[in-house]
PDB file of C-alpha atoms in Angstrom:
ATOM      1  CA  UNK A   1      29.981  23.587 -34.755  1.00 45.00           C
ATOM      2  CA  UNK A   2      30.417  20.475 -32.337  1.00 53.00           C
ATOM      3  CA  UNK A   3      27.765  17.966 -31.891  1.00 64.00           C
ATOM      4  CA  UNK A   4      26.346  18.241 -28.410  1.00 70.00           C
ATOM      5  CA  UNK A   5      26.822  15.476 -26.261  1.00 88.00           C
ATOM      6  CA  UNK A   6      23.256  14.134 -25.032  1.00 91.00           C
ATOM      7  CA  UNK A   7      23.590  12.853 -21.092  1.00 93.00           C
ATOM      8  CA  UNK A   8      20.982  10.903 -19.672  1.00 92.00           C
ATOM      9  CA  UNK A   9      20.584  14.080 -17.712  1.00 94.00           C
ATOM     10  CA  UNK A  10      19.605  16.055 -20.671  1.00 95.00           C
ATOM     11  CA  UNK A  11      16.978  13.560 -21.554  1.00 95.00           C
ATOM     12  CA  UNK A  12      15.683  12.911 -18.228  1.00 96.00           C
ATOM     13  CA  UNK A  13      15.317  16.784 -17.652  1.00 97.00           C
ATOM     14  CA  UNK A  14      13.656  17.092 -21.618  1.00 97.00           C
ATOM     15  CA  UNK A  15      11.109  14.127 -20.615  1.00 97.00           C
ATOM     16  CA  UNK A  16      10.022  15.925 -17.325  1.00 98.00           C
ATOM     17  CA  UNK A  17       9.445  19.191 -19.228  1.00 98.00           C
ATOM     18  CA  UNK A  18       7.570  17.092 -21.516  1.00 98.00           C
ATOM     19  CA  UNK A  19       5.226  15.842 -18.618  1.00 98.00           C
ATOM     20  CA  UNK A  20       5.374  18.917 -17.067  1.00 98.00           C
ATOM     21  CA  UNK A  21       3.425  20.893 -19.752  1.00 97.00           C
ATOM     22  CA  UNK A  22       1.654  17.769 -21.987  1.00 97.00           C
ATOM     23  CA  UNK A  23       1.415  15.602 -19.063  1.00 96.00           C
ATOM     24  CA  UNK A  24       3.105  12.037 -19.040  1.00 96.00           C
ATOM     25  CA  UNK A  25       1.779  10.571 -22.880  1.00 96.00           C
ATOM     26  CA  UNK A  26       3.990  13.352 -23.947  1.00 97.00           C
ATOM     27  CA  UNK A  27       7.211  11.745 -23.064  1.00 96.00           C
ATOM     28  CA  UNK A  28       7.977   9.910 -26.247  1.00 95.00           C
ATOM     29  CA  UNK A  29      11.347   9.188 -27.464  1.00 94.00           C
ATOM     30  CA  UNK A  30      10.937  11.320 -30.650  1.00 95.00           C
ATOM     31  CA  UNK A  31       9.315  14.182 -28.433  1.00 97.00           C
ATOM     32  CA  UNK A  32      12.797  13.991 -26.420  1.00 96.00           C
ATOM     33  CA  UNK A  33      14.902  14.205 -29.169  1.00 95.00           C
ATOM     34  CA  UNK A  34      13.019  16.877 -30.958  1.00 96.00           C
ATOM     35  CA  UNK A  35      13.313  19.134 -27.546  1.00 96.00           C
ATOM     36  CA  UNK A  36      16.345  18.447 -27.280  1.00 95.00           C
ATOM     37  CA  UNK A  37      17.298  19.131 -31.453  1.00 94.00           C
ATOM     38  CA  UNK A  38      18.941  15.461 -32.222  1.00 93.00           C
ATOM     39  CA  UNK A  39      18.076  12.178 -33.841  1.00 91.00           C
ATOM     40  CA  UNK A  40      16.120   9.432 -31.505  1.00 91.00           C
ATOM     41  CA  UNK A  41      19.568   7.440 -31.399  1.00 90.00           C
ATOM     42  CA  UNK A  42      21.086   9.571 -28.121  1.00 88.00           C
ATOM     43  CA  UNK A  43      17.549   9.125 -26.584  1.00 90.00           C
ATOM     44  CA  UNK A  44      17.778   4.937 -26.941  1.00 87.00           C
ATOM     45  CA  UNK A  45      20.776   5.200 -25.466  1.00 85.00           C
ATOM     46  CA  UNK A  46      19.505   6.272 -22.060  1.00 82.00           C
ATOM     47  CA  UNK A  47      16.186   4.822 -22.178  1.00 78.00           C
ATOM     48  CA  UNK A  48      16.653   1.180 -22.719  1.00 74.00           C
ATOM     49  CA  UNK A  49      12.833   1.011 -21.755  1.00 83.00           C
ATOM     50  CA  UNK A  50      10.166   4.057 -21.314  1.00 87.00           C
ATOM     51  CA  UNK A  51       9.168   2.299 -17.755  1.00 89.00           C
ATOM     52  CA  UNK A  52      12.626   3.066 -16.283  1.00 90.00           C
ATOM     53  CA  UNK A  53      12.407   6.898 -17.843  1.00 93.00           C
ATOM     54  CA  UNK A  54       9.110   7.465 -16.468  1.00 93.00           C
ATOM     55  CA  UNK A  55      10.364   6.429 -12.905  1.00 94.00           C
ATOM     56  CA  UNK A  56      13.060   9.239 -13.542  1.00 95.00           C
ATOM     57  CA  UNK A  57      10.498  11.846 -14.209  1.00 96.00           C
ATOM     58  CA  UNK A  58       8.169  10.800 -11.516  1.00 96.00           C
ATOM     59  CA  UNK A  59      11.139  10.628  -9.128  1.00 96.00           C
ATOM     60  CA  UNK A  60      11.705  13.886 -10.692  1.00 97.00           C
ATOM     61  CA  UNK A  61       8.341  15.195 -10.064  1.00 97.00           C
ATOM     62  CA  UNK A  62       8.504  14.503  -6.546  1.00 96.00           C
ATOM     63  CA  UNK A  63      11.509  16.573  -6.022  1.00 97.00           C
ATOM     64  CA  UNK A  64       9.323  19.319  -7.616  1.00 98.00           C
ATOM     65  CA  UNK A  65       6.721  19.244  -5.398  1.00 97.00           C
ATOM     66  CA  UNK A  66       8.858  18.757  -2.422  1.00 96.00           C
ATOM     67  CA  UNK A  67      10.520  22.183  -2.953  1.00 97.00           C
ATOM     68  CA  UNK A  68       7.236  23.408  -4.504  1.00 97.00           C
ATOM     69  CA  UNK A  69       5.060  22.709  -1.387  1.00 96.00           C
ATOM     70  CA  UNK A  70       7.963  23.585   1.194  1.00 95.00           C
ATOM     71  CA  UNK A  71       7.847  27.458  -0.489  1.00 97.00           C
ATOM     72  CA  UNK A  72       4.533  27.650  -0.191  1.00 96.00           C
ATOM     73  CA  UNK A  73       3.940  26.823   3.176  1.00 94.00           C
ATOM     74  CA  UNK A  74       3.255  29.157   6.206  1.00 92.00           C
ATOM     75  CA  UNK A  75       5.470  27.701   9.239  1.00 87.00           C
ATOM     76  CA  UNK A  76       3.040  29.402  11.610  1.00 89.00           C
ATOM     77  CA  UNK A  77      -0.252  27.264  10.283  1.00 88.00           C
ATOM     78  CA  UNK A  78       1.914  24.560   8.840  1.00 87.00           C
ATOM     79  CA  UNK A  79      -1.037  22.344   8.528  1.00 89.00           C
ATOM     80  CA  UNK A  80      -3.812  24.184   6.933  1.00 90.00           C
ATOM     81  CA  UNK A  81      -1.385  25.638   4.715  1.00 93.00           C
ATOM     82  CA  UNK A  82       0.329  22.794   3.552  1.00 93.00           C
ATOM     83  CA  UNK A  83      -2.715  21.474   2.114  1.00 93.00           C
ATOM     84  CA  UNK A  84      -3.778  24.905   1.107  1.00 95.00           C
ATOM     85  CA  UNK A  85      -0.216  24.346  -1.172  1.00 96.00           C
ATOM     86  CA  UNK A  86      -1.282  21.108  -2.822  1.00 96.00           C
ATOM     87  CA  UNK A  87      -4.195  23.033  -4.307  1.00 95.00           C
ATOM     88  CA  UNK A  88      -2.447  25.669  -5.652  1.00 95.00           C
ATOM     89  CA  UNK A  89       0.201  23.354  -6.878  1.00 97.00           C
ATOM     90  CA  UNK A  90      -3.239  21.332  -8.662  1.00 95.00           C
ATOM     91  CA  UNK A  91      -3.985  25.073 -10.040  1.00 93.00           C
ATOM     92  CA  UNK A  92      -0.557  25.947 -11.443  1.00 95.00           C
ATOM     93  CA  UNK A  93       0.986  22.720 -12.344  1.00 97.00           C
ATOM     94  CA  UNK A  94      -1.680  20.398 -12.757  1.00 96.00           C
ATOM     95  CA  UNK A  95       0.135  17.849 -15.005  1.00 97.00           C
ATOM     96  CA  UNK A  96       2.922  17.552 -12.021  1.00 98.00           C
ATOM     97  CA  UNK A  97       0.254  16.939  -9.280  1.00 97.00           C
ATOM     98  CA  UNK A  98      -1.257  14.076 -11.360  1.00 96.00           C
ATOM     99  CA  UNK A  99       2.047  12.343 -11.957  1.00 97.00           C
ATOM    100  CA  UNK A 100       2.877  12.962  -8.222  1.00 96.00           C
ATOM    101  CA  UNK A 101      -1.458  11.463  -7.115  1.00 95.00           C
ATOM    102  CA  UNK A 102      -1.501   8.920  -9.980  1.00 92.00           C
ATOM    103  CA  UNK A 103       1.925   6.853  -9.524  1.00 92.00           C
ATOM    104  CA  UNK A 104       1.997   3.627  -8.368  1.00 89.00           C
ATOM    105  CA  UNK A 105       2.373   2.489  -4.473  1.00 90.00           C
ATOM    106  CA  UNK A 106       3.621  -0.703  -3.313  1.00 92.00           C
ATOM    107  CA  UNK A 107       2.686  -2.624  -0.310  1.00 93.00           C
ATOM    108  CA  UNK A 108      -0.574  -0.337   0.762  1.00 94.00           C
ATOM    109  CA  UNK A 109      -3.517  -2.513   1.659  1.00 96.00           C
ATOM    110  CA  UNK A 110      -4.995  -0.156   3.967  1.00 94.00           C
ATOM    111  CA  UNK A 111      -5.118   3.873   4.598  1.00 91.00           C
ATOM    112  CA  UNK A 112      -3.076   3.370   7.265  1.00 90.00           C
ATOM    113  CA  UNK A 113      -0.562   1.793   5.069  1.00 93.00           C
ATOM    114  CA  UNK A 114      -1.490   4.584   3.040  1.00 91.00           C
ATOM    115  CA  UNK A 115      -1.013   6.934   5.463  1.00 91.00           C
ATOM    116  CA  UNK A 116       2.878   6.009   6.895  1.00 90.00           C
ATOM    117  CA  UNK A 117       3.716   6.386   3.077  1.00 90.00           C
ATOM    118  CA  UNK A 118       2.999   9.630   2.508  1.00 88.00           C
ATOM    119  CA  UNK A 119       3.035  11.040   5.991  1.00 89.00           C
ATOM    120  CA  UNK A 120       6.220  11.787   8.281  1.00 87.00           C
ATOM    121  CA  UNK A 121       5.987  10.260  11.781  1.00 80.00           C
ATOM    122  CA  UNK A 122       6.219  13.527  13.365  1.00 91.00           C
ATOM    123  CA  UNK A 123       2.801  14.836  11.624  1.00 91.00           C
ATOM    124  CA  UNK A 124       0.270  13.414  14.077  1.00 92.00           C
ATOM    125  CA  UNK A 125       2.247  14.483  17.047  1.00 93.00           C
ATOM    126  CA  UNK A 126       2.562  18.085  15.583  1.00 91.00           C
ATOM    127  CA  UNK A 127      -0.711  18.404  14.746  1.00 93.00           C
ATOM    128  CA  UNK A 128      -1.829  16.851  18.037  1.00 93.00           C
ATOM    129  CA  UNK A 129       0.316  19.394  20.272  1.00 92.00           C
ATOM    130  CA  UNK A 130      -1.408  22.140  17.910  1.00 90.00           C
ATOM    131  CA  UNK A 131      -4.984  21.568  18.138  1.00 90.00           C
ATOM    132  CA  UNK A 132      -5.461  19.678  21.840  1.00 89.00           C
ATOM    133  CA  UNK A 133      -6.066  16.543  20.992  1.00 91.00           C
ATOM    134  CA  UNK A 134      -5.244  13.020  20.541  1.00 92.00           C
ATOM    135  CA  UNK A 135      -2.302  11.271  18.753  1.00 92.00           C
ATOM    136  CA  UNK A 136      -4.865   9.151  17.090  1.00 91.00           C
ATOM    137  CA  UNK A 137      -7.524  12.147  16.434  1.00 93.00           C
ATOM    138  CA  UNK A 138      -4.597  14.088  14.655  1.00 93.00           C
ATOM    139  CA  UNK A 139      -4.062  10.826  12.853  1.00 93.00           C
ATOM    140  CA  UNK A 140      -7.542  10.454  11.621  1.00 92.00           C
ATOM    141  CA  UNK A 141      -7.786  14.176  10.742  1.00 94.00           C
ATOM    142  CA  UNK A 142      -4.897  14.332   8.743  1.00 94.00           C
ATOM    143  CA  UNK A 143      -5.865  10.961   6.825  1.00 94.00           C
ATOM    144  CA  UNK A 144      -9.509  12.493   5.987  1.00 94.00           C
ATOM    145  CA  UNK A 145      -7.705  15.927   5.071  1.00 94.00           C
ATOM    146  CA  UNK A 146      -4.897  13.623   2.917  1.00 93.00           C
ATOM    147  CA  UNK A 147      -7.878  12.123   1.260  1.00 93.00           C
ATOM    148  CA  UNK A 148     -10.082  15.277   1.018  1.00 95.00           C
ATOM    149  CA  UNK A 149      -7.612  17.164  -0.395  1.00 94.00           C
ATOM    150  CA  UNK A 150      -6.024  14.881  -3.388  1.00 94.00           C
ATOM    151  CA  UNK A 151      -9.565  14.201  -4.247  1.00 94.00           C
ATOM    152  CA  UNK A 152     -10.452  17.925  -4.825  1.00 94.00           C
ATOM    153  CA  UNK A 153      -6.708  18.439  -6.399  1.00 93.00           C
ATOM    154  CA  UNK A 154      -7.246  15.958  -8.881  1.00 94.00           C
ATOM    155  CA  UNK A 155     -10.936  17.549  -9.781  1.00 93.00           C
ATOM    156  CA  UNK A 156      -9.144  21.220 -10.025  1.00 91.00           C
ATOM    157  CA  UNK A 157      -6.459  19.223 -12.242  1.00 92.00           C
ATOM    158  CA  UNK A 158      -8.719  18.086 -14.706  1.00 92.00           C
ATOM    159  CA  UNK A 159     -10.981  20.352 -14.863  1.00 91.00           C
ATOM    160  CA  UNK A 160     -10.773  23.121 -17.654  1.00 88.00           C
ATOM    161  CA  UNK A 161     -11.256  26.435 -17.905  1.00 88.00           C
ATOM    162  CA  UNK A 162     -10.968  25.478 -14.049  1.00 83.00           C
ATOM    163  CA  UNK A 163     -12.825  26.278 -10.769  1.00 90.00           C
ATOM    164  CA  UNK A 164     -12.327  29.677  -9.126  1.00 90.00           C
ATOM    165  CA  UNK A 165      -9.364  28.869  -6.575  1.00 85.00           C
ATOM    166  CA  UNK A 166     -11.368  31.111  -3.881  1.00 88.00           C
ATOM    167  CA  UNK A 167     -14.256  28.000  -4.495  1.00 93.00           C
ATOM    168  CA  UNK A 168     -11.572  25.470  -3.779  1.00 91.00           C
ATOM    169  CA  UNK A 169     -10.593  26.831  -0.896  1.00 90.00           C
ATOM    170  CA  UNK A 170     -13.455  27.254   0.742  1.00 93.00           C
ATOM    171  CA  UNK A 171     -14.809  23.959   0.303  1.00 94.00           C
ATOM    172  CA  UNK A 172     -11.474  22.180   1.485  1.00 93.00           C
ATOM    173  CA  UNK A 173     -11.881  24.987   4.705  1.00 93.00           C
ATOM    174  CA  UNK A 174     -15.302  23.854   5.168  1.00 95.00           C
ATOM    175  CA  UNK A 175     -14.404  19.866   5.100  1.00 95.00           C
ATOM    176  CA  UNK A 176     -11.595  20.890   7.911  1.00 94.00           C
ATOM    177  CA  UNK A 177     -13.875  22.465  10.164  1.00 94.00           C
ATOM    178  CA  UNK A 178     -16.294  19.468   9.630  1.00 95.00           C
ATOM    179  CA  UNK A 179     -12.969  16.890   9.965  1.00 94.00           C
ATOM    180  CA  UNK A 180     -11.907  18.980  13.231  1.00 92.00           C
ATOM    181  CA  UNK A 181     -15.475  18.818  14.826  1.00 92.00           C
ATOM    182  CA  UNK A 182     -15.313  15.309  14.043  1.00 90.00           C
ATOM    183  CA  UNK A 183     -12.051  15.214  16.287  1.00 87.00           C
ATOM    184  CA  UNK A 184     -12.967  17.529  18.750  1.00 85.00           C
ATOM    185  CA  UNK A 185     -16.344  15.453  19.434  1.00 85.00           C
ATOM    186  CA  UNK A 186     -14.394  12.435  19.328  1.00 78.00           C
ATOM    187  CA  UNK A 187     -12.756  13.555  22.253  1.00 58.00           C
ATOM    188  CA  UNK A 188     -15.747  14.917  23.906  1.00 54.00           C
ATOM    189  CA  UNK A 189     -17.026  11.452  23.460  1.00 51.00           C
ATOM    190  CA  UNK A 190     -13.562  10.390  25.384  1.00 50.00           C
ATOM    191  CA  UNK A 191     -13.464  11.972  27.993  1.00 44.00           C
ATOM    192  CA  UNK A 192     -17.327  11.266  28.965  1.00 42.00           C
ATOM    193  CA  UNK A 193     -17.095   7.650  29.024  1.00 41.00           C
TER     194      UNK A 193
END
């Protein structure tokens, strides 16, 4: 039988199934090259350092969640739903939503910095022409949901046997409400002065 022929492919896709279920310490040179059944040698080859093979996977897990949160979305509440996807995607692939929270950003010194990182430009305006209000409320809302909701992710990612996704979901529905009032009072406040 042939010797396979190990592509940097094949070990960046072994090292993101590796994170995927043991979380990133798992990706190891020898864990590579046991899930994929050769010596460590092939493995060298593509990974001339385990910095530049973790930026694969991570690049890799974004991909993931991409497509992951895109199917789980309902285009009628895009919003509420799309955060309503990065819980479920904490519940089901926790190890994935940690790589995807936990890696590292350059040049944010700010939320706002923060914010035109993560968010498209379109967002506020969408969200704005969907609720009545403000560019700037929308803004504001969606940064306090942003925050809101990778702070209870990461809790239902960590936490073992885990919290009741019905629990979850309530409480990030009950900080919305709070974070719209917020933004609808805002504008209240507006329009009386």
């Amino acid at each position: 039988m042939p010797k396979q022929k190990i592509t940097k492919e094949m070990v960046v896709n072994a090292a993101f199934e590796l994170a995927r279920y043991g979380g990133m310490e798992k990706v190891m040179v020898k864990n590579i090259a046991n899930k994929l059944s050769c010596s460590v040698q092939p493995v060298y080859t593509y990974c001339n350092n385990m910095a530049g093979l973790q930026q694969d996977v991570t690049a890799k897990a974004d991909e993931f969640v991409k497509k992951y949160i895109s199917a789980n979305i309902d285009k009628k509440n895009l919003f509420q739903s799309t955060g309503q996807a990065y819980i479920k995607l904490a519940r089901e692939e926790p190890n994935i939503f940690k790589i995807f929270v936990l890696k590292q950003r350059e040049n944010i010194s700010s939320l706002n910095d923060l914010y035109q990182s993560e968010a498209s430009p379109q967002t506020a305006s969408y969200i704005a022409e969907e609720l009545g209000i403000s560019t700037g409320q929308a803004k504001q809302l969606h940064i306090n949901m942003l925050i809101y909701t990778i702070g209870i992710g990461t809790i239902l990612s960590i936490t073992k046997p885990g919290i009741p996704a019905g629990e979850i979901l309530s409480q990030q529905e009950t900080a919305y409400n709070a974070f719209l009032k917020q933004a609808l009072d805002s504008k209240e406040d507006n329009h009386n002065e």
